[in-house]
PDB file of C-alpha atoms in Angstrom:
ATOM      1  CA  GLU A   1     -82.103  27.916 -41.460  1.00 49.00           C
ATOM      2  CA  SER A   2     -82.407  25.447 -44.313  1.00 57.00           C
ATOM      3  CA  GLN A   3     -82.266  21.781 -43.552  1.00 58.00           C
ATOM      4  CA  PRO A   4     -80.192  19.489 -45.802  1.00 63.00           C
ATOM      5  CA  GLU A   5     -82.029  16.795 -47.696  1.00 65.00           C
ATOM      6  CA  HIS A   6     -81.267  13.164 -48.328  1.00 60.00           C
ATOM      7  CA  ALA A   7     -83.233  11.124 -50.838  1.00 63.00           C
ATOM      8  CA  GLY A   8     -85.695  13.986 -51.205  1.00 68.00           C
ATOM      9  CA  ARG A   9     -86.507  14.169 -47.493  1.00 66.00           C
ATOM     10  CA  PRO A  10     -85.236  16.622 -44.872  1.00 65.00           C
ATOM     11  CA  PHE A  11     -82.445  15.208 -42.752  1.00 62.00           C
ATOM     12  CA  PRO A  12     -83.403  15.328 -39.062  1.00 62.00           C
ATOM     13  CA  ARG A  13     -81.423  17.977 -37.201  1.00 62.00           C
ATOM     14  CA  HIS A  14     -81.853  16.332 -33.824  1.00 62.00           C
ATOM     15  CA  HIS A  15     -79.023  13.870 -33.552  1.00 68.00           C
ATOM     16  CA  GLU A  16     -75.638  13.612 -31.913  1.00 72.00           C
ATOM     17  CA  GLY A  17     -72.386  12.683 -33.561  1.00 75.00           C
ATOM     18  CA  HIS A  18     -68.959  13.283 -32.051  1.00 77.00           C
ATOM     19  CA  PRO A  19     -66.188  11.950 -34.273  1.00 79.00           C
ATOM     20  CA  GLY A  20     -62.884  11.408 -32.560  1.00 82.00           C
ATOM     21  CA  TRP A  21     -64.385  11.220 -29.074  1.00 84.00           C
ATOM     22  CA  THR A  22     -63.907   8.348 -26.669  1.00 86.00           C
ATOM     23  CA  SER A  23     -66.744   6.747 -24.746  1.00 88.00           C
ATOM     24  CA  ALA A  24     -65.211   8.227 -21.590  1.00 83.00           C
ATOM     25  CA  GLN A  25     -65.317  11.725 -23.100  1.00 86.00           C
ATOM     26  CA  ILE A  26     -68.972  11.299 -24.019  1.00 89.00           C
ATOM     27  CA  LEU A  27     -69.694  10.310 -20.417  1.00 87.00           C
ATOM     28  CA  GLY A  28     -67.843  13.418 -19.236  1.00 82.00           C
ATOM     29  CA  SER A  29     -65.011  11.533 -17.530  1.00 67.00           C
ATOM     30  CA  SER A  30     -62.646  13.783 -15.633  1.00 52.00           C
ATOM     31  CA  TYR A  31     -59.737  11.907 -17.242  1.00 48.00           C
ATOM     32  CA  HIS A  32     -60.844  13.270 -20.592  1.00 48.00           C
ATOM     33  CA  ASN A  33     -61.652  16.830 -19.538  1.00 49.00           C
ATOM     34  CA  MET A  34     -63.305  18.480 -22.520  1.00 49.00           C
ATOM     35  CA  GLY A  35     -63.802  21.871 -20.871  1.00 49.00           C
ATOM     36  CA  ASP A  36     -66.899  23.588 -22.175  1.00 45.00           C
ATOM     37  CA  ARG A  37     -67.406  21.190 -25.092  1.00 51.00           C
ATOM     38  CA  GLY A  38     -69.989  19.262 -23.120  1.00 61.00           C
ATOM     39  CA  SER A  39     -70.796  15.686 -22.508  1.00 81.00           C
ATOM     40  CA  LEU A  40     -73.807  13.408 -22.745  1.00 86.00           C
ATOM     41  CA  ASP A  41     -75.715  14.955 -19.827  1.00 83.00           C
ATOM     42  CA  VAL A  42     -75.199  18.479 -21.205  1.00 81.00           C
ATOM     43  CA  TRP A  43     -76.335  17.453 -24.681  1.00 81.00           C
ATOM     44  CA  LEU A  44     -79.373  15.627 -23.342  1.00 82.00           C
ATOM     45  CA  ASP A  45     -80.474  18.783 -21.540  1.00 80.00           C
ATOM     46  CA  THR A  46     -81.035  20.355 -24.957  1.00 77.00           C
ATOM     47  CA  TYR A  47     -83.354  17.537 -26.045  1.00 76.00           C
ATOM     48  CA  ASP A  48     -86.068  18.001 -23.445  1.00 67.00           C
ATOM     49  CA  ASP A  49     -88.215  20.352 -25.501  1.00 66.00           C
ATOM     50  CA  VAL A  50     -87.086  19.193 -28.926  1.00 71.00           C
ATOM     51  CA  CYS A  51     -87.382  15.440 -29.232  1.00 77.00           C
ATOM     52  CA  THR A  52     -87.423  12.093 -27.519  1.00 82.00           C
ATOM     53  CA  PRO A  53     -84.872   9.680 -28.980  1.00 84.00           C
ATOM     54  CA  THR A  54     -86.289   6.313 -29.986  1.00 87.00           C
ATOM     55  CA  CYS A  55     -83.385   4.773 -31.914  1.00 91.00           C
ATOM     56  CA  MET A  56     -79.777   5.168 -30.877  1.00 92.00           C
ATOM     57  CA  LEU A  57     -76.844   4.147 -33.089  1.00 94.00           C
ATOM     58  CA  VAL A  58     -73.619   3.525 -31.179  1.00 95.00           C
ATOM     59  CA  HIS A  59     -70.255   3.011 -32.866  1.00 94.00           C
ATOM     60  CA  LEU A  60     -67.857   3.686 -30.004  1.00 92.00           C
ATOM     61  CA  GLY A  61     -64.650   2.366 -28.558  1.00 90.00           C
ATOM     62  CA  THR A  62     -62.096   2.645 -31.325  1.00 90.00           C
ATOM     63  CA  ASN A  63     -60.726   5.915 -29.966  1.00 88.00           C
ATOM     64  CA  ASP A  64     -60.687   4.534 -26.421  1.00 88.00           C
ATOM     65  CA  ILE A  65     -58.712   1.459 -27.432  1.00 86.00           C
ATOM     66  CA  CYS A  66     -56.353   3.184 -29.878  1.00 86.00           C
ATOM     67  CA  THR A  67     -55.358   5.992 -27.513  1.00 81.00           C
ATOM     68  CA  GLN A  68     -54.158   3.412 -24.980  1.00 66.00           C
ATOM     69  CA  CYS A  69     -55.887   5.164 -22.117  1.00 66.00           C
ATOM     70  CA  PRO A  70     -55.514   3.778 -18.582  1.00 56.00           C
ATOM     71  CA  PRO A  71     -57.555   0.573 -18.121  1.00 54.00           C
ATOM     72  CA  GLU A  72     -59.922   2.163 -15.614  1.00 50.00           C
ATOM     73  CA  PHE A  73     -61.066   4.507 -18.396  1.00 53.00           C
ATOM     74  CA  CYS A  74     -61.063   1.906 -21.169  1.00 71.00           C
ATOM     75  CA  ASP A  75     -63.947  -0.300 -20.111  1.00 86.00           C
ATOM     76  CA  VAL A  76     -65.767   0.478 -23.329  1.00 90.00           C
ATOM     77  CA  VAL A  77     -68.529  -2.088 -22.824  1.00 93.00           C
ATOM     78  CA  ALA A  78     -69.379  -0.625 -19.408  1.00 92.00           C
ATOM     79  CA  ASN A  79     -69.204   2.908 -20.835  1.00 91.00           C
ATOM     80  CA  ILE A  80     -71.576   2.031 -23.677  1.00 94.00           C
ATOM     81  CA  ARG A  81     -74.002   0.469 -21.197  1.00 95.00           C
ATOM     82  CA  GLU A  82     -73.838   3.640 -19.099  1.00 93.00           C
ATOM     83  CA  ILE A  83     -74.427   5.865 -22.151  1.00 93.00           C
ATOM     84  CA  ILE A  84     -77.497   3.857 -23.163  1.00 94.00           C
ATOM     85  CA  SER A  85     -78.768   3.838 -19.561  1.00 93.00           C
ATOM     86  CA  ARG A  86     -78.377   7.618 -19.220  1.00 91.00           C
ATOM     87  CA  VAL A  87     -80.244   8.298 -22.450  1.00 91.00           C
ATOM     88  CA  ALA A  88     -83.032   5.904 -21.467  1.00 91.00           C
ATOM     89  CA  ALA A  89     -83.270   7.366 -17.949  1.00 90.00           C
ATOM     90  CA  ARG A  90     -83.557  10.899 -19.280  1.00 87.00           C
ATOM     91  CA  PHE A  91     -86.624   9.923 -21.292  1.00 84.00           C
ATOM     92  CA  ASP A  92     -88.052   7.480 -18.774  1.00 80.00           C
ATOM     93  CA  GLY A  93     -91.036   5.649 -20.143  1.00 71.00           C
ATOM     94  CA  ALA A  94     -90.242   6.277 -23.796  1.00 80.00           C
ATOM     95  CA  PRO A  95     -89.226   3.145 -25.706  1.00 86.00           C
ATOM     96  CA  LEU A  96     -85.552   3.238 -26.687  1.00 92.00           C
ATOM     97  CA  THR A  97     -83.799   0.893 -29.058  1.00 94.00           C
ATOM     98  CA  ALA A  98     -80.003   1.002 -29.057  1.00 95.00           C
ATOM     99  CA  LEU A  99     -78.013  -0.468 -31.926  1.00 97.00           C
ATOM    100  CA  VAL A 100     -74.423  -1.129 -30.864  1.00 97.00           C
ATOM    101  CA  ALA A 101     -71.859  -1.686 -33.593  1.00 96.00           C
ATOM    102  CA  SER A 102     -69.167  -4.273 -33.510  1.00 94.00           C
ATOM    103  CA  PRO A 103     -66.689  -1.697 -34.846  1.00 93.00           C
ATOM    104  CA  ILE A 104     -65.072  -1.593 -38.258  1.00 94.00           C
ATOM    105  CA  PRO A 105     -61.447  -2.702 -38.519  1.00 91.00           C
ATOM    106  CA  SER A 106     -59.121   0.216 -37.905  1.00 88.00           C
ATOM    107  CA  CYS A 107     -55.477   1.249 -37.902  1.00 84.00           C
ATOM    108  CA  CYS A 108     -55.203  -0.011 -34.338  1.00 87.00           C
ATOM    109  CA  SER A 109     -55.101  -3.816 -34.225  1.00 86.00           C
ATOM    110  CA  ASP A 110     -56.670  -3.813 -30.739  1.00 84.00           C
ATOM    111  CA  VAL A 111     -59.994  -2.842 -32.348  1.00 87.00           C
ATOM    112  CA  GLY A 112     -60.171  -6.236 -34.029  1.00 86.00           C
ATOM    113  CA  ASP A 113     -58.236  -8.163 -31.387  1.00 86.00           C
ATOM    114  CA  VAL A 114     -59.807  -6.711 -28.214  1.00 85.00           C
ATOM    115  CA  LEU A 115     -62.733  -4.338 -28.777  1.00 89.00           C
ATOM    116  CA  ALA A 116     -64.873  -6.178 -31.339  1.00 90.00           C
ATOM    117  CA  PRO A 117     -64.574  -9.489 -29.427  1.00 91.00           C
ATOM    118  CA  ALA A 118     -65.471  -7.715 -26.146  1.00 90.00           C
ATOM    119  CA  ILE A 119     -68.633  -6.240 -27.655  1.00 92.00           C
ATOM    120  CA  GLN A 120     -69.533  -9.554 -29.296  1.00 92.00           C
ATOM    121  CA  ALA A 121     -68.907 -11.400 -25.998  1.00 92.00           C
ATOM    122  CA  ALA A 122     -71.180  -8.988 -24.144  1.00 92.00           C
ATOM    123  CA  PHE A 123     -74.005  -9.878 -26.533  1.00 93.00           C
ATOM    124  CA  ALA A 124     -73.171 -13.589 -26.378  1.00 91.00           C
ATOM    125  CA  ALA A 125     -73.409 -13.490 -22.578  1.00 92.00           C
ATOM    126  CA  ASP A 126     -76.673 -11.533 -22.639  1.00 92.00           C
ATOM    127  CA  SER A 127     -78.662 -10.876 -25.804  1.00 91.00           C
ATOM    128  CA  ASN A 128     -79.636  -7.435 -24.462  1.00 92.00           C
ATOM    129  CA  PHE A 129     -76.014  -6.382 -23.784  1.00 93.00           C
ATOM    130  CA  GLY A 130     -76.406  -6.722 -20.025  1.00 92.00           C
ATOM    131  CA  LEU A 131     -79.210  -4.164 -19.774  1.00 92.00           C
ATOM    132  CA  GLU A 132     -82.722  -4.829 -18.566  1.00 91.00           C
ATOM    133  CA  PRO A 133     -85.289  -4.667 -21.393  1.00 90.00           C
ATOM    134  CA  SER A 134     -87.103  -2.049 -19.299  1.00 89.00           C
ATOM    135  CA  VAL A 135     -84.058   0.216 -19.815  1.00 90.00           C
ATOM    136  CA  ALA A 136     -83.702  -0.296 -23.573  1.00 91.00           C
ATOM    137  CA  ASN A 137     -83.834  -2.939 -26.253  1.00 94.00           C
ATOM    138  CA  VAL A 138     -80.283  -3.423 -27.476  1.00 95.00           C
ATOM    139  CA  SER A 139     -79.098  -5.189 -30.623  1.00 95.00           C
ATOM    140  CA  MET A 140     -75.668  -5.639 -32.137  1.00 96.00           C
ATOM    141  CA  VAL A 141     -74.858  -4.440 -35.640  1.00 97.00           C
ATOM    142  CA  ASP A 142     -71.994  -6.402 -37.177  1.00 95.00           C
ATOM    143  CA  MET A 143     -69.756  -3.875 -38.929  1.00 96.00           C
ATOM    144  CA  THR A 144     -66.832  -6.308 -38.904  1.00 93.00           C
ATOM    145  CA  THR A 145     -67.894  -9.181 -41.160  1.00 94.00           C
ATOM    146  CA  GLY A 146     -67.417  -8.260 -44.792  1.00 96.00           C
ATOM    147  CA  TYR A 147     -65.727  -4.929 -44.142  1.00 96.00           C
ATOM    148  CA  GLU A 148     -62.557  -4.516 -46.210  1.00 95.00           C
ATOM    149  CA  GLU A 149     -59.695  -2.721 -44.472  1.00 92.00           C
ATOM    150  CA  LEU A 150     -58.693  -1.232 -47.825  1.00 95.00           C
ATOM    151  CA  TRP A 151     -61.862   0.889 -47.471  1.00 96.00           C
ATOM    152  CA  ASN A 152     -60.074   2.918 -44.785  1.00 94.00           C
ATOM    153  CA  TYR A 153     -58.642   5.828 -46.764  1.00 93.00           C
ATOM    154  CA  ASP A 154     -56.008   6.573 -44.121  1.00 92.00           C
ATOM    155  CA  GLY A 155     -55.839   3.145 -42.543  1.00 88.00           C
ATOM    156  CA  CYS A 156     -58.308   4.253 -39.846  1.00 89.00           C
ATOM    157  CA  HIS A 157     -61.362   6.015 -41.294  1.00 91.00           C
ATOM    158  CA  PRO A 158     -63.791   4.707 -43.917  1.00 93.00           C
ATOM    159  CA  ASP A 159     -63.739   6.031 -47.467  1.00 95.00           C
ATOM    160  CA  ALA A 160     -66.902   6.253 -49.593  1.00 93.00           C
ATOM    161  CA  ASN A 161     -66.977   2.445 -49.960  1.00 95.00           C
ATOM    162  CA  GLY A 162     -66.625   1.949 -46.213  1.00 95.00           C
ATOM    163  CA  GLU A 163     -69.260   4.574 -45.499  1.00 93.00           C
ATOM    164  CA  SER A 164     -71.657   2.905 -47.955  1.00 94.00           C
ATOM    165  CA  PHE A 165     -71.045  -0.459 -46.288  1.00 96.00           C
ATOM    166  CA  MET A 166     -71.691   1.016 -42.842  1.00 95.00           C
ATOM    167  CA  ALA A 167     -74.785   2.892 -44.015  1.00 93.00           C
ATOM    168  CA  ALA A 168     -76.237  -0.310 -45.455  1.00 95.00           C
ATOM    169  CA  ARG A 169     -75.605  -2.178 -42.180  1.00 96.00           C
ATOM    170  CA  TRP A 170     -77.136   0.633 -40.114  1.00 95.00           C
ATOM    171  CA  PHE A 171     -80.130   0.878 -42.448  1.00 93.00           C
ATOM    172  CA  GLU A 172     -80.769  -2.866 -42.261  1.00 95.00           C
ATOM    173  CA  ALA A 173     -80.639  -2.754 -38.453  1.00 95.00           C
ATOM    174  CA  ILE A 174     -82.868   0.325 -38.287  1.00 93.00           C
ATOM    175  CA  GLN A 175     -85.387  -1.350 -40.580  1.00 92.00           C
ATOM    176  CA  GLN A 176     -85.351  -4.487 -38.420  1.00 93.00           C
ATOM    177  CA  HIS A 177     -85.295  -2.961 -34.934  1.00 94.00           C
ATOM    178  CA  CYS A 178     -86.254   0.727 -34.957  1.00 89.00           C
ATOM    179  CA  ARG A 179     -89.136   1.189 -37.314  1.00 71.00           C
ATOM    180  CA  GLY A 180     -92.221   2.380 -35.553  1.00 60.00           C
ATOM    181  CA  PRO A 181     -95.654   2.996 -36.970  1.00 48.00           C
ATOM    182  CA  PRO A 182     -95.700   5.127 -40.130  1.00 45.00           C
ATOM    183  CA  ALA A 183     -96.033   8.874 -39.642  1.00 48.00           C
ATOM    184  CA  ALA A 184     -99.582  10.138 -40.007  1.00 42.00           C
TER     185      ALA A 184
END
């Protein structure tokens, strides 16, 4: 199977992305029963012989907040901590850096009014997002400051301008926090 390229280099096939999912769905919450579509623990089982994650990009919570799920399933900060902890535990001993986004403005005002401040407050209270450094090194990526809501083509999802903005923010954070020694 051919592997797509970006900037003349093969794009790594070993990554997870689940657009439209809530943090509770990713954790496999029974409230958000996804049937046979899996959850974090199922996906991680496929990684054992393939790769060990070293840098984790997390942009979660918008779908939790905008679907107005019951409060016991909407503790996004706790869910993100649990997701990072599960990934780190699965690859115990391997260094993991998690980059957690303060999410882009969206069609749901609670993203800007509730979610982004909650994530920012978690970092303000503890610079490692409430996790022990032995679990993972965690840094916040500010996707809020400078993002223009007009970049959401449908009021919710980023257009090419929004995607470029996000990519630049992720790249800057990866360069600062996730770069390891150069490949031999």
